[in-house]
Coordinates of C-alpha atoms and ligand atoms in Angstrom, one line a residue:
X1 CA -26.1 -2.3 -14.9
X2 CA -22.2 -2.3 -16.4
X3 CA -20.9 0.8 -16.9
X4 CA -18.3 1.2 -19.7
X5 CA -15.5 3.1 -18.7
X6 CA -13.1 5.5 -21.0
X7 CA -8.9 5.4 -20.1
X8 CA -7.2 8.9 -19.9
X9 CA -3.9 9.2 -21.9
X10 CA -2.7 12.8 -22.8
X11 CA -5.6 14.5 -21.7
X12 CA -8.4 12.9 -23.8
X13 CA -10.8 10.2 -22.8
X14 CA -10.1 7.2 -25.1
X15 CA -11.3 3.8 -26.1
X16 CA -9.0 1.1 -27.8
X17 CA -10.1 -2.1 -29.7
X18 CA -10.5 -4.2 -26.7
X19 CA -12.0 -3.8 -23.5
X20 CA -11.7 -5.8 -20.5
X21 CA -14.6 -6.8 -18.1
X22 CA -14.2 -5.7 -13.8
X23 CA -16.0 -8.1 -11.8
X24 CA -17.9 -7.7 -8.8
X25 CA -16.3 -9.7 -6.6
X26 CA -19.1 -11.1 -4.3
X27 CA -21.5 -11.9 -6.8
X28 CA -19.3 -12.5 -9.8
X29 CA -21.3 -10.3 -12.1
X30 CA -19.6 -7.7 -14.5
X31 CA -20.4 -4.1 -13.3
X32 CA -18.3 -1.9 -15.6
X33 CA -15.9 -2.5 -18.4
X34 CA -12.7 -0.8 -19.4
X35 CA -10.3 -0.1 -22.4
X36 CA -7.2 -3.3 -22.7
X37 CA -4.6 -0.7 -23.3
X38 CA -1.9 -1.7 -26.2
X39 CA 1.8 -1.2 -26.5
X40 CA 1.2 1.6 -28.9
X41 CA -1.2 3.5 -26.4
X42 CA 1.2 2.6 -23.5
X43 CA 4.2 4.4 -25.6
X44 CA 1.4 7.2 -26.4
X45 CA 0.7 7.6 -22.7
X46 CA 4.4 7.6 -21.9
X47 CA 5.3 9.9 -24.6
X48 CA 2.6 12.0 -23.5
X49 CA 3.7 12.5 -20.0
X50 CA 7.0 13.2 -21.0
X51 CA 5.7 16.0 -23.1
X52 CA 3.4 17.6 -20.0
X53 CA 6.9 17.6 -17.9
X54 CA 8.4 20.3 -19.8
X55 CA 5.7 23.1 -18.4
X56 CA 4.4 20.7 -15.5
X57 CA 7.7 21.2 -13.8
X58 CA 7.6 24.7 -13.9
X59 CA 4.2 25.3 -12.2
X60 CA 4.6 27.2 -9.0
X61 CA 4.0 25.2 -5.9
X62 CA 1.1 26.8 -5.1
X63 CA -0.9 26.1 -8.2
X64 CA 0.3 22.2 -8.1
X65 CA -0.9 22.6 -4.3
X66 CA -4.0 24.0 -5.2
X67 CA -4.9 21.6 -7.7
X68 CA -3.9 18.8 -4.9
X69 CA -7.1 21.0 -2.7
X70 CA -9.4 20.4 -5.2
X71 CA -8.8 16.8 -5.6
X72 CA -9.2 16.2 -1.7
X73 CA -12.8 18.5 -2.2
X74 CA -13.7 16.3 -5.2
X75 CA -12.6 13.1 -3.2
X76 CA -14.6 13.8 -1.1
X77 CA -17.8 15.1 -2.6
X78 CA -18.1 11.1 -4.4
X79 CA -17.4 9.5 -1.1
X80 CA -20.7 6.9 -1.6
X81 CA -19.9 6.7 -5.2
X82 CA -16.0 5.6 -5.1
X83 CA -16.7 3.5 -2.0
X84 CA -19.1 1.8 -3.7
X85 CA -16.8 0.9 -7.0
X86 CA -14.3 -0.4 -4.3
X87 CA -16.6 -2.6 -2.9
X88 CA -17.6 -4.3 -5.7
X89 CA -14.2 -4.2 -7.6
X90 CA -11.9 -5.7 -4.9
X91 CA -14.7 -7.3 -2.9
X92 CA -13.6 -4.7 0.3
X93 CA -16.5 -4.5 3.2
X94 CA -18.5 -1.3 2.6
X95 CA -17.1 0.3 6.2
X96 CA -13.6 0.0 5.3
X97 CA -14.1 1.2 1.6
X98 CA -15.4 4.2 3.0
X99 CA -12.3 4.4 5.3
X100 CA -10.5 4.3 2.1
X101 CA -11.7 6.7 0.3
X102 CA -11.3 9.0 3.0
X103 CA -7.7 8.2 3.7
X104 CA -7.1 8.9 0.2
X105 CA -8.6 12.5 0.3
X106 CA -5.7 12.7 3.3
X107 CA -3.0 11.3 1.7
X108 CA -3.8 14.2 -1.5
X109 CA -4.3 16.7 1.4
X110 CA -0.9 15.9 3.0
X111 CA 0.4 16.3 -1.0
X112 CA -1.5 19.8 -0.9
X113 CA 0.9 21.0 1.6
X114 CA 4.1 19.5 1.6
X115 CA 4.2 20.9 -1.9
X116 CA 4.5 23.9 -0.5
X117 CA 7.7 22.7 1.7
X118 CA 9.5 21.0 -0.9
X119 CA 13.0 22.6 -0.2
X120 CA 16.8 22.1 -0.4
X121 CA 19.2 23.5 2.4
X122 CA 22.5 25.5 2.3
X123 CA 25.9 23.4 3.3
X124 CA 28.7 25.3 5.2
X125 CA 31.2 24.6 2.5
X126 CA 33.4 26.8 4.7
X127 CA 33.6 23.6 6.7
X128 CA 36.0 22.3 5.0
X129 CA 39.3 24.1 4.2
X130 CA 39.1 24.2 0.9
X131 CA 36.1 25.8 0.9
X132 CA 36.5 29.2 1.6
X133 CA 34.8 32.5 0.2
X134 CA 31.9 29.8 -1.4
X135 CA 28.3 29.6 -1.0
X136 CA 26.3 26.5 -1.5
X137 CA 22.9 25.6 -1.3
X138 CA 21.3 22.3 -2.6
X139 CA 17.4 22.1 -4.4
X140 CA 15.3 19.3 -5.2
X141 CA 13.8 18.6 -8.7
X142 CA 11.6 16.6 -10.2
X143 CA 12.7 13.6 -11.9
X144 CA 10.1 13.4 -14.8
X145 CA 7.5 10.7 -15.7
X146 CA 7.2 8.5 -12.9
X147 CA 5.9 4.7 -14.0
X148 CA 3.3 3.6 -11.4
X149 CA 2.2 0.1 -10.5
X150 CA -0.1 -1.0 -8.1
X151 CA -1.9 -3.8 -6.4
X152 CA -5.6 -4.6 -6.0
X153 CA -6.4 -4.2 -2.6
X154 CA -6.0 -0.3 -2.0
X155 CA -7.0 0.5 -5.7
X156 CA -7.4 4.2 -5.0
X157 CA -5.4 5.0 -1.7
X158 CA -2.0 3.0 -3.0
X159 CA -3.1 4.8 -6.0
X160 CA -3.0 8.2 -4.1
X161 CA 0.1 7.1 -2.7
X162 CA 2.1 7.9 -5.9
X163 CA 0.4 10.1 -8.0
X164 CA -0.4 12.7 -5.2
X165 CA 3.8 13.3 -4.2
X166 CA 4.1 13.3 -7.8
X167 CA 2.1 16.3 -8.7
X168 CA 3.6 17.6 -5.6
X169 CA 7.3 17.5 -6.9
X170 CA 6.4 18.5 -10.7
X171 CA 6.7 15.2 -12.1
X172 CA 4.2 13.4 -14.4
X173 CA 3.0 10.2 -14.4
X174 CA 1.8 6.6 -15.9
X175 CA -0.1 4.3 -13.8
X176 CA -0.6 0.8 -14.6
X177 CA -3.3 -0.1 -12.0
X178 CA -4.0 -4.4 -11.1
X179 CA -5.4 -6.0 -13.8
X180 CA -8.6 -7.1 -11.3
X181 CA -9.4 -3.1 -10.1
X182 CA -9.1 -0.4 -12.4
X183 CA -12.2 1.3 -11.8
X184 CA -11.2 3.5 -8.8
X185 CA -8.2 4.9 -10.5
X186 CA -10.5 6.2 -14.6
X187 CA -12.9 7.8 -11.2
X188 CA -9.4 9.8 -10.3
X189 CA -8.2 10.1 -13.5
X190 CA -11.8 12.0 -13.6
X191 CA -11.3 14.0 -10.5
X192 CA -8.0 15.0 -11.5
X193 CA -9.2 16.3 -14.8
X194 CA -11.9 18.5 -13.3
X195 CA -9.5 19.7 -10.8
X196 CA -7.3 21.2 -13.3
X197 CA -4.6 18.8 -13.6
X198 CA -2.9 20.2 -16.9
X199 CA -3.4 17.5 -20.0
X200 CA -0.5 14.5 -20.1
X201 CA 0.1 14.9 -16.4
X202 CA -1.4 12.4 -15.5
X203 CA -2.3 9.1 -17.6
X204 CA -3.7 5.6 -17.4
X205 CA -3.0 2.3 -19.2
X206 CA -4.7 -0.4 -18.2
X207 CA -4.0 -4.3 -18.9
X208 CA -1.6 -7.3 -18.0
X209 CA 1.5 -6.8 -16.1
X210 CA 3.6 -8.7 -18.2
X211 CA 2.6 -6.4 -20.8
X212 CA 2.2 -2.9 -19.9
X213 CA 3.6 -2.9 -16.5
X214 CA 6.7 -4.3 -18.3
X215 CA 6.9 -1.7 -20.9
X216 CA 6.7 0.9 -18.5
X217 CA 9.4 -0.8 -16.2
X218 CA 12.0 -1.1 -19.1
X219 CA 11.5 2.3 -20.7
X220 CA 13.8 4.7 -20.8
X221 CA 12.1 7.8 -20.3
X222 CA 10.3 6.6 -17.2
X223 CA 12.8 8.1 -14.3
X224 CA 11.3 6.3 -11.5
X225 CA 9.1 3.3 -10.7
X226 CA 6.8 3.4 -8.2
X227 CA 5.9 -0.5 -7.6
X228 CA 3.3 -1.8 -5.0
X229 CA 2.5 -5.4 -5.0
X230 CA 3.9 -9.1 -4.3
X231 CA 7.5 -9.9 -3.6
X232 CA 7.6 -11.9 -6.8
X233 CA 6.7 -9.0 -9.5
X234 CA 9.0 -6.6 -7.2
X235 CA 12.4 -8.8 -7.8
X236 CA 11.3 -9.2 -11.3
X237 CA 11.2 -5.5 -11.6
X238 CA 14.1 -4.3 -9.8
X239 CA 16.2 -7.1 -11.7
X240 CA 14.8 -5.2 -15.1
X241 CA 14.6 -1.5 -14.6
X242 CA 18.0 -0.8 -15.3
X243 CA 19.5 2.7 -14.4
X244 CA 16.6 4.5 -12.6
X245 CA 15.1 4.8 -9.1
X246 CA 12.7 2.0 -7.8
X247 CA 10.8 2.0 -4.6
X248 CA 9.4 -1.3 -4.0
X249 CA 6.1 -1.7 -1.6
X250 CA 6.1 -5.3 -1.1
X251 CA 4.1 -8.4 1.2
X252 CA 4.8 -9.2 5.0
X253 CA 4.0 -11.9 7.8
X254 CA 3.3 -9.6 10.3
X255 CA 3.5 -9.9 13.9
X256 CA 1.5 -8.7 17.0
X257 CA 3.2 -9.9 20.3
X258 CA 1.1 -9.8 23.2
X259 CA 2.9 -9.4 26.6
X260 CA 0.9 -10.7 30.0
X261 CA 0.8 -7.3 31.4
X262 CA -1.0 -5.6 28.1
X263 CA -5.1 -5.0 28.1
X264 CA -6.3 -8.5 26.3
X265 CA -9.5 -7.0 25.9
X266 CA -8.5 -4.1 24.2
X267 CA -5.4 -5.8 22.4
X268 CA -7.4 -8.6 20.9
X269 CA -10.1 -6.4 19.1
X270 CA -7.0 -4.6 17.4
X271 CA -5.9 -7.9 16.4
X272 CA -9.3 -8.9 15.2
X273 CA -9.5 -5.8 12.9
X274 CA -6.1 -6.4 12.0
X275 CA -6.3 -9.6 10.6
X276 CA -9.6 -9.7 9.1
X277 CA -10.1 -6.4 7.4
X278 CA -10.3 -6.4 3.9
X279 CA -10.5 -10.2 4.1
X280 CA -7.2 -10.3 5.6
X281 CA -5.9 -8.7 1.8
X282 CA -3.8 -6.0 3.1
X283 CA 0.1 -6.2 3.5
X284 CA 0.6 -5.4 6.9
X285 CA -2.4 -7.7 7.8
X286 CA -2.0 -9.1 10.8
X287 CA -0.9 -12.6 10.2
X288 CA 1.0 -14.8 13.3
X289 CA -0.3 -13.3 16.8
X290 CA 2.7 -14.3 19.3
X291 CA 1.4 -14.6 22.9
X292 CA 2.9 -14.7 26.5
X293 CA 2.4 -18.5 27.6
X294 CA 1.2 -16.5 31.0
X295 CA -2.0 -15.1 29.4
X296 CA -2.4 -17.5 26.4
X297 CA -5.6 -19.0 27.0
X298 CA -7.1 -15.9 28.6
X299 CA -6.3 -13.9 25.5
X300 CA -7.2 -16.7 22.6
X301 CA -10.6 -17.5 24.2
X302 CA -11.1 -13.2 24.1
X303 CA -10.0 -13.1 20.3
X304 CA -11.8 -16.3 19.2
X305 CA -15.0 -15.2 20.6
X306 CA -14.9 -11.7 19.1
X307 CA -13.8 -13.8 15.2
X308 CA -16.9 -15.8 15.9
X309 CA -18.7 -12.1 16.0
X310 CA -18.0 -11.2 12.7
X311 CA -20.7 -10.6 10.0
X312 CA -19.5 -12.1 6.5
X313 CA -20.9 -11.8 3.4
X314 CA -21.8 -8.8 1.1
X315 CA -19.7 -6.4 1.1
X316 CA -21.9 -3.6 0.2
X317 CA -24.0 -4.5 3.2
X318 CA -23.6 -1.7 5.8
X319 CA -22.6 -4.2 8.7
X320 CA -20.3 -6.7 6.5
X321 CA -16.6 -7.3 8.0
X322 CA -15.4 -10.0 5.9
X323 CA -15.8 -10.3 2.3
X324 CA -15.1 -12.2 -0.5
X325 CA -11.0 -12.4 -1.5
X326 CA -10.1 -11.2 -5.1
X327 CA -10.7 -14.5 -6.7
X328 CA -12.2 -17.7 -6.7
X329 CA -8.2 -19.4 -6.6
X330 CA -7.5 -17.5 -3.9
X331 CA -10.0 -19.1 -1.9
X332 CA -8.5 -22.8 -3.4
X333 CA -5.3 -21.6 -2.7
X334 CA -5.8 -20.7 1.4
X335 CA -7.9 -23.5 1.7
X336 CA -5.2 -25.6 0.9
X337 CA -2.9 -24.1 3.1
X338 CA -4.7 -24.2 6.0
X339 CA -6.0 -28.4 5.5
X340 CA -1.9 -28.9 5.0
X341 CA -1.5 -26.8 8.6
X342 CA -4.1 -29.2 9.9
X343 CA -2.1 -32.2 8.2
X344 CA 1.2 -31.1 10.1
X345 CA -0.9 -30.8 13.9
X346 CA -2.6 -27.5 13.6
X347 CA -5.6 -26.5 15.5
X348 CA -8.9 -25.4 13.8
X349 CA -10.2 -23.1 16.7
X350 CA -12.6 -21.4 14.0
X351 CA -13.5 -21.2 10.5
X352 CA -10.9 -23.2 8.5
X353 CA -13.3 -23.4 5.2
X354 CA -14.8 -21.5 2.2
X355 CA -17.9 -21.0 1.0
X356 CA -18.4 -19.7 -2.5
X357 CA -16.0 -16.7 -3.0
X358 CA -15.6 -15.9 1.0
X359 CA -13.5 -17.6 3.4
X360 CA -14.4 -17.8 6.4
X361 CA -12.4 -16.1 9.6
X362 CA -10.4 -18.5 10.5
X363 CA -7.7 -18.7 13.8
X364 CA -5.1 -21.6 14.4
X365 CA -3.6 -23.1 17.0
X366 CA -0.8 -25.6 17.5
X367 CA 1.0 -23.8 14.3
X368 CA 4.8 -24.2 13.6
X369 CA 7.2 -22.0 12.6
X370 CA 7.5 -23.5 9.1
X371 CA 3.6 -24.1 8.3
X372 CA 3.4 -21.9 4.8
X373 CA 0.5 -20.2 6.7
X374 CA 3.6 -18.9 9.1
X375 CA 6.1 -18.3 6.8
X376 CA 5.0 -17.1 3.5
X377 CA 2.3 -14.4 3.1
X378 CA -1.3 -15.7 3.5
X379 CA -2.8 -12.5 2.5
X380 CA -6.4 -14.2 3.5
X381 CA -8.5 -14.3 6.6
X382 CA -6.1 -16.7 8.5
X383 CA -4.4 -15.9 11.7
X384 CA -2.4 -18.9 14.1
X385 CA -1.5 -18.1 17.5
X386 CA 1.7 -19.3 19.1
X387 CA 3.0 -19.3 22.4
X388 CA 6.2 -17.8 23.9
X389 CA 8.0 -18.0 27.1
X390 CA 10.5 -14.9 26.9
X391 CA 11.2 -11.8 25.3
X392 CA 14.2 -12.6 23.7
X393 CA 12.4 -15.7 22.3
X394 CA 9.5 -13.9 20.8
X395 CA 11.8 -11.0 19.2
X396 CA 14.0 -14.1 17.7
X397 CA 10.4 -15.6 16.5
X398 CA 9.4 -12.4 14.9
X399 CA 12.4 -11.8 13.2
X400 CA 12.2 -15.3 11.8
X401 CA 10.4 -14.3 8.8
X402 CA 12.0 -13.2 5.7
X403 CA 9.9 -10.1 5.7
X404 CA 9.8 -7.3 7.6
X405 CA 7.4 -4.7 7.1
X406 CA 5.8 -3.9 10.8
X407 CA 5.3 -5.4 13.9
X408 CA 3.1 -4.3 17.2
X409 CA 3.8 -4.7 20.5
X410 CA 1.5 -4.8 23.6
X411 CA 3.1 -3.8 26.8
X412 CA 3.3 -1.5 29.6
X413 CA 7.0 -2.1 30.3
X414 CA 8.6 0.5 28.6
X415 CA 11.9 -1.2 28.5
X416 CA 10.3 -4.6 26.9
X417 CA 8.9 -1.8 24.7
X418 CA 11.9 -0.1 23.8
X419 CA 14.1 -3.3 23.2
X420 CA 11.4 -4.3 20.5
X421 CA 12.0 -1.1 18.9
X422 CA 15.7 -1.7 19.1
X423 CA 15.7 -5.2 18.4
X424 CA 13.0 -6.0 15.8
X425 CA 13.8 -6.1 11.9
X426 CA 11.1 -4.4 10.5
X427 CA 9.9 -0.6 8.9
X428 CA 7.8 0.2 11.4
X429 CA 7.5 -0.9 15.2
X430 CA 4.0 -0.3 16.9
X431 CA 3.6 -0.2 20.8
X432 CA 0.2 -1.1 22.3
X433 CA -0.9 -1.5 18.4
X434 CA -0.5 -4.1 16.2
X435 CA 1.3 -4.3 13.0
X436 CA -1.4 -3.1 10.5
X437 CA -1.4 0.3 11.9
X438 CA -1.0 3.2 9.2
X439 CA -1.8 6.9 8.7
X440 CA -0.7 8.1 5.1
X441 CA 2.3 10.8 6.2
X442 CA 4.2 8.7 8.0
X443 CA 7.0 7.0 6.0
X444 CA 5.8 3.7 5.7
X445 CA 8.0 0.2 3.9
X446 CA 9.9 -2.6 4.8
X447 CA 12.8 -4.2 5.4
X448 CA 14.2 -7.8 4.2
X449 CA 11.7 -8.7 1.4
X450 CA 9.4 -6.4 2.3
X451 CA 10.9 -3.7 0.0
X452 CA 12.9 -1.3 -0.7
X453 CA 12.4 2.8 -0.1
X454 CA 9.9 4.4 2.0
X455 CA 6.3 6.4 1.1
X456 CA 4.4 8.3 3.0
X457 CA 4.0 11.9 1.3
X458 CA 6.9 13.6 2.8
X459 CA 9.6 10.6 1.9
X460 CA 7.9 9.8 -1.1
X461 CA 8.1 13.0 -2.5
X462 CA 11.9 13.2 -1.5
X463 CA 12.8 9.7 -3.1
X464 CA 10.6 11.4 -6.5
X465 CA 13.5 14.4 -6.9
X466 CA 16.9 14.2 -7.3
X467 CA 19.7 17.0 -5.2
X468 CA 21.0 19.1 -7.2
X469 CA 24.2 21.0 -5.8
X470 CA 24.7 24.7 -6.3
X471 CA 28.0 26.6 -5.5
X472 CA 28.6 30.4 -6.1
X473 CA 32.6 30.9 -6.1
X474 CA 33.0 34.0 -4.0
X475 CA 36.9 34.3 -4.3
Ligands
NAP501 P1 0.9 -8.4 -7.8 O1 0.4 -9.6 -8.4 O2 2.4 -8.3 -7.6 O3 0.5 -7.2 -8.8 C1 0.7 -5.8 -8.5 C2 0.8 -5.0 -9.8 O4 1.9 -5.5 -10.6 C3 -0.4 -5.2 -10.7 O5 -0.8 -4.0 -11.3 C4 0.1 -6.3 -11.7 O6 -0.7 -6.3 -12.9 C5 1.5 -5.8 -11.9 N1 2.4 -6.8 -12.5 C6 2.2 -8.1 -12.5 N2 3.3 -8.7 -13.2 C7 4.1 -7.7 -13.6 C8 5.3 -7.6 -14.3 N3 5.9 -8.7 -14.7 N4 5.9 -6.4 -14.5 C9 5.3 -5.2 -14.1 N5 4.1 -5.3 -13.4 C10 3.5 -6.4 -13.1 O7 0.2 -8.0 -6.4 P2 -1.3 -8.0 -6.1 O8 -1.8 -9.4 -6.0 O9 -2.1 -7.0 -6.9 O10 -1.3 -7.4 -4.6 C11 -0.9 -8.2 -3.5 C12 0.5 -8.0 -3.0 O11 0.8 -6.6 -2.9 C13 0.7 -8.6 -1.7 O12 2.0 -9.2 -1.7 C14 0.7 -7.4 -0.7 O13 1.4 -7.6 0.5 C15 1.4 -6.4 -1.6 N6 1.1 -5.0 -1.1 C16 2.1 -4.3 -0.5 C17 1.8 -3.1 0.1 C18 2.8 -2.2 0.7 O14 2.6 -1.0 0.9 N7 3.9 -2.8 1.2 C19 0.5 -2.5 0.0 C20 -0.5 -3.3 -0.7 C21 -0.2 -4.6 -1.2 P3 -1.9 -7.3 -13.1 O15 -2.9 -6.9 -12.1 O16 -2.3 -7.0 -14.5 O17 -1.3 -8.7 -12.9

């Protein structure tokens, strides 16, 4: 049955004179439909959070940490429900929907306290000579309505990712979620609500990027975007914004190296998790597996055998891994890539086609450094293999991309381990893990194209104030 959804602006549950349908992505079948926000409801909702900011910003920490609490109870009491939206919405196997829903009551718990530590410092102003007989002590404060954009394949947890260090620092906020998931964000919009989130705080438009996610970029009384998604929209938006802050959470090719010495066993079902969850549709998704010539075959006949293990299909069945990707052209799309691979001597070692909406798990052999399934972002269920015969070489291969997000290491030599987290270009190194590890308080980006700015509660709430300075002349 399609539900029909309402979109929260100012407080009030609203329809407007279009609606747009959400798809399940497996079967291709409308499950719910939502309101096509406007420019005149986008300005409402902007104007709306800029009106909230006024008293928002003055709510004691512990009321805004509280209300963070109940969200993380509320999360959690519609587990089955939210997991199931996400599975049908982005097409997300039902075991790692569930795995986001949870994360996203952690990342609103971790909100829940840091808002409590949100603090400035005093500066020894006496160290400098001019300085004497002053007191100075720094705060942080919120910026105001934050303009929130976000990508398809974490449609509540990237979600969490901005609006929950927002409430924690007092701001308000606008979210534009992807055009292809909204669902999951009108369910928080609910739980935020009930939770007592005051009215205007929090607010959601809903429609094209071009359209609304452009009107919120280029307006003036939205302080800060918060921008998740391709490389592409993020240089278009950082070229636009103008005078404000911008964190940008962008794509990645990431690398797993795989040193002789590491546990194959252990190290290749990481890397089959890695590369295949959510369909391979998440940005650290483990993408070019660099091996140790020494223990090459010993480690690809592991990791194939385990890809050829994988149940794919519907994602709501309980023992799905691999589900559809967002959209029919995305299947086209990867299937192309991967015959041209083939065209320039790659190896098919398994899968290498699609069927219907789902591609199929597919590893590659015999790759090249300058195969698009290398060098750009494949975001799909595709993962090549590539020998290496030194250190230095592999470091020089993994920095090779123009992306640099995270990389994993397996190794028990500490020093191989330590000059990877010297050596490598990226925002997060990972030993004996692979690159697609995250927990939600650790300050997570990238480097190169990857982005710009960190999350992660903590450093997300830090880039969502501003210092200001506070001396008290003593003389
Ligand atoms: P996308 O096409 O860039 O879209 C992301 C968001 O931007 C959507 O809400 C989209 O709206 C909106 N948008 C599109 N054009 C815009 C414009 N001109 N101005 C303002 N907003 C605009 O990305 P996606 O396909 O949803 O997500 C996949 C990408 O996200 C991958 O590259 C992936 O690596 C990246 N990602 C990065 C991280 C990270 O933390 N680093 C996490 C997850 C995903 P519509 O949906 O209406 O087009």
């Amino acid at each position: 049955m399609t539900k029909s959804y309402q979109t929260y602006v100012d407080g009030q549950w609203t329809s407007t004179g279009q609606t747009m349908d959400v798809f399940n992505k497996f079967s291709g079948e409308v499950f719910a439909t939502v309101p096509l926000a406007d420019g005149a409801l986008t300005e409402k909702a902007i104007a709306s959070a800029k009106k909230a900011y006024q008293s928002f910003r003055k709510m004691p920490a512990h009321q805004r940490s509280a209300i963070l609490d109940k969200t993380v109870e509320l999360i959690n009491k519609r587990e089955a429900e939210i997991a199931a939206v996400i599975s049908q919405e982005v097409g997300k196997a039902w075991k790692f929907s569930v795995n986001e829903v949870q994360r996203s009551a952690e990342t609103f718990k971790f909100a829940a306290d840091e808002a409590k530590r949100l603090h400035g410092e005093t500066i020894p102003v006496d160290a400098s000579r001019f300085g004497e007989n002053r007191f100075g002590y720094f705060i942080r404060e919120p910026l105001g309505v934050i303009g929130a954009i976000t990508p398809f394949n974490f449609p509540l947890n990237l979600v969490a990712h901005k609006v929950a260090p927002a409430i924690a620092t007092g701001n308000t906020i606008v979210l534009k979620p992807a055009s292809a998931t909204p669902v999951s964000s009108l369910i928080l919009a609910e739980i935020l609500e009930e939770a007592g989130l005051p009215p205007g705080v929090f607010n959601v438009v809903v429609g094209p990027g071009r359209e609304v996610g452009d009107a919120i970029v280029v307006h003036p009384d939205c302080k800060k975007i918060t921008f998740t998604g391709s490389p592409a929209v993020g240089n278009q938006i950082v070229r636009k914004a103008g005078i404000k802050k911008v964190t940008l959470e962008l794509g990645s090719n990431s690398a797993t190296i795989i040193e002789a010495d590491a546990d194959l066993e252990k190290a290749a079902a990481r890397c089959v998790v890695s590369a295949f969850a959510n369909s391979g549709q998440v940005c650290i998704s483990l993408q070019r597996i660099y091996v140790n010539r020494q223990c090459l075959d010993q480690f690809t006949k592991i990791f194939v055998d385990k890809v050829k293990g994988l149940k794919v299909g519907n994602p709501l069945d309980e023992d799905c891994d691999v589900g559809p990707l967002i959209d029919a052209k995305e299947v086209e799309r990867i299937d192309t890539w991967v015959k041209e691979a083939v065209k320039l001597g790659a190896v098919v070692a398994t899968g290498g086609h699609g069927e219907g909406r789902v591609y199929q798990p597919t590893v590659l052999t015999q790759v090249t450094e300058d195969m698009k399934i290398m060098c750009m972002e494949t975001f799909a269920p595709v993962v090549s293999i590539v020998a290496y015969d030194s250190f230095e070489e592999v470091i020089d291969l993994v920095n090779g991309s123009e992306f640099g997000l995270q990389a994993g290491v397996y190794t028990n030599d500490i020093n191989k381990a330590l000059q990877a987290v010297d050596d490598l270009d990226v925002g997060g190194v990972m030993i004996n893990d692979t690159a697609t590890y995250r927990v939600d308080h650790l300050p997570y980006g990238g480097n190169k194209l990857s982005g710009l700015g960190r999350e992660g509660i903590r450093f997300a709430m830090e880039d969502m104030t501003n210092i200001k300075m506070v001396m008290i002349n003593r003389n």
